[in-house]
Amino acid sequence: MRILRDFLILIASAALIWYLFTLIPSSKENTLSKLKIAQEEQLGDKLMKEIQKDPDFKLIENATLDSALYTIQQRLLHAMGTTEYEYRIYPFDNEMVNAFAMPGGNILVSSGLIQLAEKPEELAAVIAHEMGHVENRHVIYKLIKEIGLSILLTGDQMVLGEVSRVAGSSAFDRRQEAKADEFALALLEDAHIHPIVMASFFRRLSDEVGSYNEKMQVFMTHPHNNARIKAALEYKTDSSFSAEPIELDWTQIKMAVSHLAE
Amino acid sequence: MNNDVSYHSLPQPNEVSLREREDAMGAYLMMFAALAAGLPLPIINLIAAIVYLYVNKSKSRFVYYHSLHSLYAQIPVTLFNAGLVIWGIRLFFTDLAITDNFKGYVGVVIVANLVYFIFSIIAAVKARKGLMYYFVLFGKIAYQQAYMVKNEDTQAPVNRPPKM
């Protein structure tokens, strides 16, 4: 009997220790909770200034395109409801298929990606995915991990250059990508955009890899694209779901973008 | 515990020879070396512990008790460590998410190893002095196994012819 009692005591103490240790917040949460959204947005603004100096990220100023992106953004934000971030979508002139999120809700989309999208819904899917990274604070966490919080906040010019390079180049890990996809699929559904557009866009990207090759950048460098396509295809929309097309003249927008390239 | 179970009398410190004390102490200290060697594959130290037990089993009840005691105390620690290695490898190859459950588990493993380490040193010192030492649970099990009077102990062995 005593042996049984001792055994139970040991099991109970192990369980208690287990439980207590799960309560310790991870260093990631610690650093992130220290960094306020306002600070992140401040950093994001500085980085946007920095990144514009890079000829590869020359921002496009085009009224047609801006209003189109605004329409897409509003559709998504309306579906998202509340968010602490002030989103801004910047198109930049680069034939590579690329999209990435910078700290503070700034999302950059390349002209190459806009060209590849067959309809505005596909671009919305990409933007929704990037919003997923922002909302889950993946961007700022990646920077903290690779550069360090204290250095990040110095605002030094050299540092900013490095930060914008990291933000624009290195990929997220699989779990973060999956999380951003999950967020995007749900957001698309709420925005009355059929989540299947995500799969169709991914598939086109995969098919294009042969011809584009080096042009494929961050957005598709991460592995397991087939799994991601599958997840997007298998996403079950609510029975009451009805798709509403985004009213935009996509051909005209693509024309506007292609004129810039010439 | 049943009253009809009887136990061999415990040897007093002055009755335990130096050789026995050192062998008993070795049961604990030897586990440390094996635990360190077995770190990548935490099952190796269990094998070492079993070998040590069988080598020293016949020396005396005192040595047998301490070897068993050390072996039993090592089983949960080894299982915890093996679990951590497996979980860690799985995390590395699937996704790199450090969940709260994993953190908790790492905590349990660290505490278990620390407790095992500290109490094994205490036990080794006691054994060197010719003293008994009982861990929670494992002390009782090892004592029962080493000191309980079994039937075959009371009956003298008798040679019999084969049954024709």
GROMACS .gro file of C-alpha atoms in nm:
model
  426
    1MET     CA    1   0.000   0.000   0.000
    2ARG     CA    2   0.280   0.235   0.092
    3ILE     CA    3   0.450   0.151  -0.235
    4LEU     CA    4   0.137   0.248  -0.425
    5ARG     CA    5   0.112   0.570  -0.226
    6ASP     CA    6   0.477   0.656  -0.298
    7PHE     CA    7   0.422   0.580  -0.665
    8LEU     CA    8   0.125   0.814  -0.680
    9ILE     CA    9   0.320   1.086  -0.501
   10LEU     CA   10   0.599   1.060  -0.759
   11ILE     CA   11   0.357   1.071  -1.052
   12ALA     CA   12   0.174   1.367  -0.899
   13SER     CA   13   0.496   1.563  -0.841
   14ALA     CA   14   0.613   1.495  -1.197
   15ALA     CA   15   0.277   1.618  -1.329
   16LEU     CA   16   0.296   1.926  -1.108
   17ILE     CA   17   0.648   2.008  -1.225
   18TRP     CA   18   0.539   1.957  -1.586
   19TYR     CA   19   0.247   2.192  -1.536
   20LEU     CA   20   0.457   2.458  -1.363
   21PHE     CA   21   0.713   2.457  -1.640
   22THR     CA   22   0.447   2.500  -1.908
   23LEU     CA   23   0.358   2.829  -1.737
   24ILE     CA   24   0.700   2.981  -1.802
   25PRO     CA   25   0.660   3.220  -2.093
   26SER     CA   26   0.905   3.160  -2.373
   27SER     CA   27   1.168   3.418  -2.452
   28LYS     CA   28   0.994   3.483  -2.783
   29GLU     CA   29   0.674   3.589  -2.612
   30ASN     CA   30   0.878   3.794  -2.369
   31THR     CA   31   1.061   3.990  -2.632
   32LEU     CA   32   0.751   4.031  -2.841
   33SER     CA   33   0.536   4.152  -2.557
   34LYS     CA   34   0.804   4.410  -2.478
   35LEU     CA   35   0.787   4.541  -2.831
   36LYS     CA   36   0.471   4.742  -2.874
   37ILE     CA   37   0.285   4.762  -3.201
   38ALA     CA   38   0.358   5.135  -3.215
   39GLN     CA   39   0.730   5.064  -3.195
   40GLU     CA   40   0.697   4.803  -3.464
   41GLU     CA   41   0.517   5.052  -3.688
   42GLN     CA   42   0.786   5.311  -3.623
   43LEU     CA   43   1.051   5.063  -3.726
   44GLY     CA   44   0.841   4.968  -4.027
   45ASP     CA   45   0.829   5.331  -4.144
   46LYS     CA   46   1.205   5.366  -4.113
   47LEU     CA   47   1.256   5.044  -4.303
   48MET     CA   48   1.022   5.153  -4.582
   49LYS     CA   49   1.237   5.464  -4.631
   50GLU     CA   50   1.546   5.248  -4.632
   51ILE     CA   51   1.416   4.988  -4.875
   52GLN     CA   52   1.321   5.251  -5.130
   53LYS     CA   53   1.689   5.330  -5.175
   54ASP     CA   54   1.735   4.982  -5.316
   55PRO     CA   55   1.682   4.985  -5.696
   56ASP     CA   56   1.534   4.634  -5.674
   57PHE     CA   57   1.248   4.767  -5.466
   58LYS     CA   58   1.160   5.081  -5.656
   59LEU     CA   59   0.805   5.166  -5.556
   60ILE     CA   60   0.550   5.210  -5.832
   61GLU     CA   61   0.342   5.522  -5.826
   62ASN     CA   62   0.038   5.462  -6.038
   63ALA     CA   63  -0.311   5.580  -5.957
   64THR     CA   64  -0.489   5.286  -6.125
   65LEU     CA   65  -0.282   5.032  -5.943
   66ASP     CA   66  -0.305   5.216  -5.611
   67SER     CA   67  -0.681   5.228  -5.622
   68ALA     CA   68  -0.697   4.861  -5.719
   69LEU     CA   69  -0.476   4.763  -5.427
   70TYR     CA   70  -0.682   4.984  -5.199
   71THR     CA   71  -1.000   4.807  -5.310
   72ILE     CA   72  -0.848   4.466  -5.237
   73GLN     CA   73  -0.709   4.584  -4.904
   74GLN     CA   74  -1.043   4.728  -4.797
   75ARG     CA   75  -1.222   4.407  -4.886
   76LEU     CA   76  -0.980   4.207  -4.669
   77LEU     CA   77  -0.970   4.454  -4.381
   78HIS     CA   78  -1.346   4.473  -4.371
   79ALA     CA   79  -1.355   4.095  -4.332
   80MET     CA   80  -1.082   4.095  -4.068
   81GLY     CA   81  -1.272   4.333  -3.844
   82THR     CA   82  -1.041   4.466  -3.577
   83THR     CA   83  -0.668   4.483  -3.622
   84GLU     CA   84  -0.398   4.668  -3.436
   85TYR     CA   85  -0.203   4.727  -3.755
   86GLU     CA   86  -0.239   4.998  -4.009
   87TYR     CA   87  -0.190   4.810  -4.332
   88ARG     CA   88  -0.033   4.965  -4.639
   89ILE     CA   89   0.033   4.779  -4.960
   90TYR     CA   90   0.320   4.895  -5.174
   91PRO     CA   91   0.370   4.773  -5.531
   92PHE     CA   92   0.730   4.772  -5.646
   93ASP     CA   93   0.882   4.741  -5.988
   94ASN     CA   94   1.052   4.405  -6.021
   95GLU     CA   95   0.983   4.123  -6.262
   96MET     CA   96   1.050   3.860  -5.994
   97VAL     CA   97   0.740   3.704  -5.844
   98ASN     CA   98   0.772   3.830  -5.491
   99ALA     CA   99   0.564   3.951  -5.201
  100PHE     CA  100   0.664   4.005  -4.842
  101ALA     CA  101   0.558   4.175  -4.525
  102MET     CA  102   0.767   4.433  -4.345
  103PRO     CA  103   0.721   4.525  -3.978
  104GLY     CA  104   0.424   4.738  -3.888
  105GLY     CA  105   0.182   4.613  -4.153
  106ASN     CA  106   0.366   4.724  -4.465
  107ILE     CA  107   0.325   4.470  -4.742
  108LEU     CA  108   0.529   4.481  -5.061
  109VAL     CA  109   0.409   4.320  -5.381
  110SER     CA  110   0.620   4.295  -5.696
  111SER     CA  111   0.495   4.389  -6.040
  112GLY     CA  112   0.598   4.038  -6.150
  113LEU     CA  113   0.350   3.891  -5.904
  114ILE     CA  114   0.071   4.120  -6.018
  115GLN     CA  115   0.142   4.013  -6.376
  116LEU     CA  116   0.121   3.648  -6.282
  117ALA     CA  117  -0.214   3.682  -6.105
  118GLU     CA  118  -0.504   3.612  -6.339
  119LYS     CA  119  -0.761   3.792  -6.132
  120PRO     CA  120  -0.768   4.032  -5.839
  121GLU     CA  121  -0.882   3.750  -5.607
  122GLU     CA  122  -0.546   3.577  -5.653
  123LEU     CA  123  -0.360   3.890  -5.552
  124ALA     CA  124  -0.596   3.916  -5.255
  125ALA     CA  125  -0.493   3.563  -5.154
  126VAL     CA  126  -0.126   3.660  -5.154
  127ILE     CA  127  -0.195   3.976  -4.956
  128ALA     CA  128  -0.410   3.781  -4.709
  129HIS     CA  129  -0.120   3.539  -4.660
  130GLU     CA  130   0.119   3.826  -4.588
  131MET     CA  131  -0.137   3.977  -4.350
  132GLY     CA  132  -0.129   3.642  -4.172
  133HIS     CA  133   0.244   3.685  -4.117
  134VAL     CA  134   0.189   4.037  -3.985
  135GLU     CA  135  -0.099   3.946  -3.753
  136ASN     CA  136   0.098   3.654  -3.610
  137ARG     CA  137   0.398   3.883  -3.569
  138HIS     CA  138   0.619   3.650  -3.771
  139VAL     CA  139   0.802   3.937  -3.940
  140ILE     CA  140   0.915   4.111  -3.628
  141TYR     CA  141   0.999   3.780  -3.462
  142LYS     CA  142   1.218   3.682  -3.756
  143LEU     CA  143   1.402   4.012  -3.725
  144ILE     CA  144   1.443   3.978  -3.349
  145LYS     CA  145   1.576   3.626  -3.397
  146GLU     CA  146   1.822   3.717  -3.668
  147ILE     CA  147   1.929   4.064  -3.562
  148GLY     CA  148   1.833   4.110  -3.199
  149LEU     CA  149   1.588   4.347  -3.038
  150SER     CA  150   1.835   4.598  -2.896
  151ILE     CA  151   2.021   4.639  -3.225
  152LEU     CA  152   1.690   4.655  -3.409
  153LEU     CA  153   1.578   4.958  -3.209
  154THR     CA  154   1.897   5.163  -3.245
  155GLY     CA  155   1.780   5.303  -3.578
  156ASP     CA  156   2.133   5.307  -3.713
  157GLN     CA  157   2.155   5.344  -4.092
  158MET     CA  158   2.380   5.044  -4.141
  159VAL     CA  159   2.152   4.833  -3.926
  160LEU     CA  160   1.843   4.945  -4.116
  161GLY     CA  161   2.000   4.838  -4.442
  162GLU     CA  162   2.070   4.496  -4.300
  163VAL     CA  163   1.722   4.473  -4.146
  164SER     CA  164   1.550   4.549  -4.475
  165ARG     CA  165   1.763   4.284  -4.642
  166VAL     CA  166   1.663   4.023  -4.383
  167ALA     CA  167   1.296   4.124  -4.393
  168GLY     CA  168   1.288   4.098  -4.770
  169SER     CA  169   1.493   3.788  -4.826
  170SER     CA  170   1.493   3.511  -4.569
  171ALA     CA  171   1.198   3.277  -4.552
  172PHE     CA  172   0.977   3.183  -4.262
  173ASP     CA  173   0.971   2.835  -4.123
  174ARG     CA  174   0.714   2.580  -4.229
  175ARG     CA  175   0.496   2.625  -3.925
  176GLN     CA  176   0.478   2.999  -3.976
  177GLU     CA  177   0.393   2.954  -4.343
  178ALA     CA  178   0.120   2.708  -4.254
  179LYS     CA  179  -0.017   2.948  -3.996
  180ALA     CA  180  -0.019   3.237  -4.243
  181ASP     CA  181  -0.194   3.014  -4.498
  182GLU     CA  182  -0.452   2.911  -4.242
  183PHE     CA  183  -0.514   3.276  -4.157
  184ALA     CA  184  -0.536   3.368  -4.525
  185LEU     CA  185  -0.787   3.092  -4.609
  186ALA     CA  186  -1.018   3.195  -4.327
  187LEU     CA  187  -0.982   3.562  -4.413
  188LEU     CA  188  -1.059   3.498  -4.782
  189GLU     CA  189  -1.373   3.312  -4.685
  190ASP     CA  190  -1.484   3.598  -4.460
  191ALA     CA  191  -1.412   3.840  -4.743
  192HIS     CA  192  -1.637   3.638  -4.976
  193ILE     CA  193  -1.344   3.534  -5.191
  194HIS     CA  194  -1.331   3.164  -5.270
  195PRO     CA  195  -1.024   3.023  -5.089
  196ILE     CA  196  -0.955   2.802  -5.389
  197VAL     CA  197  -0.789   3.101  -5.560
  198MET     CA  198  -0.498   3.046  -5.328
  199ALA     CA  199  -0.448   2.694  -5.460
  200SER     CA  200  -0.481   2.803  -5.821
  201PHE     CA  201  -0.227   3.078  -5.774
  202PHE     CA  202   0.017   2.849  -5.593
  203ARG     CA  203  -0.019   2.592  -5.868
  204ARG     CA  204   0.050   2.846  -6.140
  205LEU     CA  205   0.359   2.954  -5.948
  206SER     CA  206   0.478   2.595  -5.923
  207ASP     CA  207   0.416   2.538  -6.294
  208GLU     CA  208   0.602   2.854  -6.380
  209VAL     CA  209   0.909   2.756  -6.181
  210GLY     CA  210   1.061   2.600  -6.492
  211SER     CA  211   1.045   2.915  -6.699
  212TYR     CA  212   1.090   3.168  -6.422
  213ASN     CA  213   1.338   2.984  -6.208
  214GLU     CA  214   1.557   3.260  -6.065
  215LYS     CA  215   1.267   3.499  -6.080
  216MET     CA  216   1.093   3.299  -5.812
  217GLN     CA  217   1.173   3.456  -5.486
  218VAL     CA  218   1.075   3.447  -5.122
  219PHE     CA  219   0.711   3.371  -5.174
  220MET     CA  220   0.782   3.030  -5.320
  221THR     CA  221   1.123   2.944  -5.184
  222HIS     CA  222   0.982   2.755  -4.892
  223PRO     CA  223   0.933   2.384  -4.931
  224HIS     CA  224   0.616   2.176  -4.917
  225ASN     CA  225   0.424   2.374  -5.170
  226ASN     CA  226   0.227   2.068  -5.267
  227ALA     CA  227   0.113   2.034  -4.909
  228ARG     CA  228   0.012   2.397  -4.908
  229ILE     CA  229  -0.181   2.362  -5.233
  230LYS     CA  230  -0.352   2.056  -5.091
  231ALA     CA  231  -0.445   2.240  -4.771
  232ALA     CA  232  -0.593   2.524  -4.976
  233LEU     CA  233  -0.789   2.280  -5.192
  234GLU     CA  234  -0.919   2.092  -4.892
  235TYR     CA  235  -1.032   2.404  -4.709
  236LYS     CA  236  -1.401   2.367  -4.634
  237THR     CA  237  -1.603   2.681  -4.667
  238ASP     CA  238  -1.915   2.737  -4.462
  239SER     CA  239  -2.239   2.621  -4.625
  240SER     CA  240  -2.367   2.980  -4.633
  241PHE     CA  241  -2.056   3.096  -4.821
  242SER     CA  242  -2.109   3.283  -5.143
  243ALA     CA  243  -1.828   3.431  -5.350
  244GLU     CA  244  -1.851   3.793  -5.453
  245PRO     CA  245  -1.608   3.896  -5.726
  246ILE     CA  246  -1.382   4.194  -5.668
  247GLU     CA  247  -1.507   4.454  -5.915
  248LEU     CA  248  -1.188   4.556  -6.087
  249ASP     CA  249  -1.081   4.575  -6.449
  250TRP     CA  250  -0.788   4.341  -6.406
  251THR     CA  251  -0.670   4.358  -6.766
  252GLN     CA  252  -0.642   4.732  -6.741
  253ILE     CA  253  -0.446   4.705  -6.416
  254LYS     CA  254  -0.208   4.451  -6.565
  255MET     CA  255  -0.166   4.678  -6.865
  256ALA     CA  256  -0.077   4.966  -6.634
  257VAL     CA  257   0.185   4.749  -6.465
  258SER     CA  258   0.330   4.617  -6.789
  259HIS     CA  259   0.366   4.971  -6.928
  260LEU     CA  260   0.589   5.050  -6.634
  261ALA     CA  261   0.822   4.768  -6.721
  262GLU     CA  262   0.883   4.904  -7.068
  263MET     CA  263   0.212  -0.535   0.422
  264ASN     CA  264   0.138  -0.890   0.522
  265ASN     CA  265   0.253  -0.990   0.865
  266ASP     CA  266   0.365  -1.335   0.757
  267VAL     CA  267   0.635  -1.185   0.539
  268SER     CA  268   0.964  -1.182   0.721
  269TYR     CA  269   1.284  -1.003   0.636
  270HIS     CA  270   1.647  -1.083   0.678
  271SER     CA  271   1.805  -0.871   0.946
  272LEU     CA  272   1.979  -0.559   0.825
  273PRO     CA  273   2.355  -0.553   0.870
  274GLN     CA  274   2.478  -0.279   1.102
  275PRO     CA  275   2.753  -0.048   0.973
  276ASN     CA  276   3.023  -0.227   1.169
  277GLU     CA  277   2.919  -0.558   1.014
  278VAL     CA  278   2.967  -0.443   0.657
  279SER     CA  279   3.315  -0.503   0.518
  280LEU     CA  280   3.507  -0.230   0.339
  281ARG     CA  281   3.486  -0.424   0.014
  282GLU     CA  282   3.104  -0.443   0.037
  283ARG     CA  283   3.078  -0.073   0.116
  284GLU     CA  284   3.288   0.015  -0.185
  285ASP     CA  285   3.094  -0.214  -0.415
  286ALA     CA  286   2.768  -0.063  -0.289
  287MET     CA  287   2.899   0.289  -0.341
  288GLY     CA  288   3.015   0.187  -0.687
  289ALA     CA  289   2.657   0.095  -0.779
  290TYR     CA  290   2.564   0.463  -0.759
  291LEU     CA  291   2.880   0.621  -0.892
  292MET     CA  292   2.908   0.379  -1.181
  293MET     CA  293   2.561   0.486  -1.294
  294PHE     CA  294   2.682   0.842  -1.339
  295ALA     CA  295   2.950   0.737  -1.582
  296ALA     CA  296   2.699   0.520  -1.765
  297LEU     CA  297   2.437   0.796  -1.763
  298ALA     CA  298   2.683   1.037  -1.922
  299ALA     CA  299   2.799   0.778  -2.174
  300GLY     CA  300   2.440   0.687  -2.248
  301LEU     CA  301   2.327   1.042  -2.312
  302PRO     CA  302   2.274   1.019  -2.688
  303LEU     CA  303   2.098   0.687  -2.638
  304PRO     CA  304   1.976   0.692  -2.281
  305ILE     CA  305   1.913   0.318  -2.272
  306ILE     CA  306   2.283   0.226  -2.252
  307ASN     CA  307   2.309   0.318  -1.885
  308LEU     CA  308   2.023   0.083  -1.802
  309ILE     CA  309   2.213  -0.204  -1.964
  310ALA     CA  310   2.524  -0.108  -1.766
  311ALA     CA  311   2.318  -0.097  -1.447
  312ILE     CA  312   2.175  -0.444  -1.509
  313VAL     CA  313   2.522  -0.583  -1.580
  314TYR     CA  314   2.654  -0.425  -1.259
  315LEU     CA  315   2.366  -0.573  -1.067
  316TYR     CA  316   2.430  -0.926  -1.195
  317VAL     CA  317   2.804  -0.906  -1.133
  318ASN     CA  318   2.755  -0.791  -0.774
  319LYS     CA  319   2.435  -0.974  -0.689
  320SER     CA  320   2.598  -1.266  -0.515
  321LYS     CA  321   2.847  -1.063  -0.311
  322SER     CA  322   2.613  -0.976  -0.022
  323ARG     CA  323   2.263  -0.858   0.047
  324PHE     CA  324   2.398  -0.514   0.128
  325VAL     CA  325   2.562  -0.478  -0.216
  326TYR     CA  326   2.263  -0.641  -0.387
  327TYR     CA  327   2.026  -0.398  -0.221
  328HIS     CA  328   2.224  -0.090  -0.325
  329SER     CA  329   2.269  -0.213  -0.682
  330LEU     CA  330   1.896  -0.278  -0.715
  331HIS     CA  331   1.814   0.052  -0.548
  332SER     CA  332   2.032   0.242  -0.793
  333LEU     CA  333   1.895   0.050  -1.091
  334TYR     CA  334   1.531   0.111  -0.999
  335ALA     CA  335   1.587   0.480  -0.936
  336GLN     CA  336   1.744   0.501  -1.277
  337ILE     CA  337   1.455   0.356  -1.473
  338PRO     CA  338   1.222   0.659  -1.464
  339VAL     CA  339   1.508   0.902  -1.525
  340THR     CA  340   1.620   0.697  -1.824
  341LEU     CA  341   1.267   0.683  -1.963
  342PHE     CA  342   1.231   1.058  -1.923
  343ASN     CA  343   1.561   1.117  -2.100
  344ALA     CA  344   1.477   0.877  -2.380
  345GLY     CA  345   1.142   1.051  -2.420
  346LEU     CA  346   1.316   1.385  -2.448
  347VAL     CA  347   1.554   1.257  -2.713
  348ILE     CA  348   1.269   1.109  -2.918
  349TRP     CA  349   1.051   1.416  -2.879
  350GLY     CA  350   1.344   1.641  -2.966
  351ILE     CA  351   1.425   1.448  -3.283
  352ARG     CA  352   1.060   1.450  -3.385
  353LEU     CA  353   1.042   1.825  -3.334
  354PHE     CA  354   1.355   1.873  -3.539
  355PHE     CA  355   1.224   1.674  -3.832
  356THR     CA  356   0.861   1.779  -3.830
  357ASP     CA  357   0.817   2.137  -3.725
  358LEU     CA  358   1.026   2.340  -3.493
  359ALA     CA  359   0.742   2.443  -3.267
  360ILE     CA  360   0.846   2.452  -2.902
  361THR     CA  361   0.510   2.394  -2.741
  362ASP     CA  362   0.422   2.457  -2.379
  363ASN     CA  363   0.396   2.083  -2.329
  364PHE     CA  364   0.748   2.037  -2.453
  365LYS     CA  365   0.874   2.310  -2.224
  366GLY     CA  366   0.701   2.141  -1.932
  367TYR     CA  367   0.855   1.811  -2.027
  368VAL     CA  368   1.203   1.959  -2.048
  369GLY     CA  369   1.144   2.099  -1.700
  370VAL     CA  370   1.043   1.757  -1.566
  371VAL     CA  371   1.351   1.597  -1.725
  372ILE     CA  372   1.584   1.855  -1.575
  373VAL     CA  373   1.430   1.825  -1.229
  374ALA     CA  374   1.427   1.443  -1.247
  375ASN     CA  375   1.794   1.433  -1.343
  376LEU     CA  376   1.890   1.681  -1.074
  377VAL     CA  377   1.698   1.496  -0.804
  378TYR     CA  378   1.844   1.166  -0.920
  379PHE     CA  379   2.193   1.314  -0.921
  380ILE     CA  380   2.172   1.466  -0.573
  381PHE     CA  381   2.012   1.166  -0.406
  382SER     CA  382   2.248   0.924  -0.575
  383ILE     CA  383   2.543   1.110  -0.428
  384ILE     CA  384   2.383   1.102  -0.084
  385ALA     CA  385   2.315   0.731  -0.126
  386ALA     CA  386   2.672   0.666  -0.242
  387VAL     CA  387   2.812   0.843   0.065
  388LYS     CA  388   2.577   0.649   0.294
  389ALA     CA  389   2.668   0.320   0.128
  390ARG     CA  390   3.037   0.397   0.172
  391LYS     CA  391   2.966   0.439   0.544
  392GLY     CA  392   2.789   0.105   0.551
  393LEU     CA  393   2.446   0.262   0.595
  394MET     CA  394   2.116   0.181   0.432
  395TYR     CA  395   1.941   0.459   0.243
  396TYR     CA  396   1.590   0.452   0.104
  397PHE     CA  397   1.463   0.659  -0.184
  398VAL     CA  398   1.091   0.720  -0.205
  399LEU     CA  399   0.925   0.413  -0.361
  400PHE     CA  400   1.245   0.259  -0.502
  401GLY     CA  401   1.393   0.211  -0.154
  402LYS     CA  402   1.095   0.003  -0.048
  403ILE     CA  403   1.088  -0.206  -0.364
  404ALA     CA  404   1.462  -0.276  -0.353
  405TYR     CA  405   1.451  -0.358   0.020
  406GLN     CA  406   1.164  -0.597  -0.033
  407GLN     CA  407   1.345  -0.772  -0.314
  408ALA     CA  408   1.682  -0.793  -0.142
  409TYR     CA  409   1.584  -0.864   0.217
  410MET     CA  410   1.254  -1.045   0.207
  411VAL     CA  411   1.286  -1.405   0.324
  412LYS     CA  412   1.186  -1.630   0.037
  413ASN     CA  413   1.079  -1.990   0.075
  414GLU     CA  414   1.386  -2.130  -0.092
  415ASP     CA  415   1.600  -1.944   0.159
  416THR     CA  416   1.451  -2.132   0.452
  417GLN     CA  417   1.465  -2.476   0.302
  418ALA     CA  418   1.804  -2.633   0.267
  419PRO     CA  419   1.859  -2.765  -0.084
  420VAL     CA  420   1.810  -3.138  -0.111
  421ASN     CA  421   1.935  -3.360  -0.391
  422ARG     CA  422   1.671  -3.591  -0.532
  423PRO     CA  423   1.696  -3.867  -0.789
  424PRO     CA  424   1.521  -3.809  -1.121
  425LYS     CA  425   1.161  -3.921  -1.149
  426MET     CA  426   1.147  -4.257  -1.323
   0.00000   0.00000   0.00000
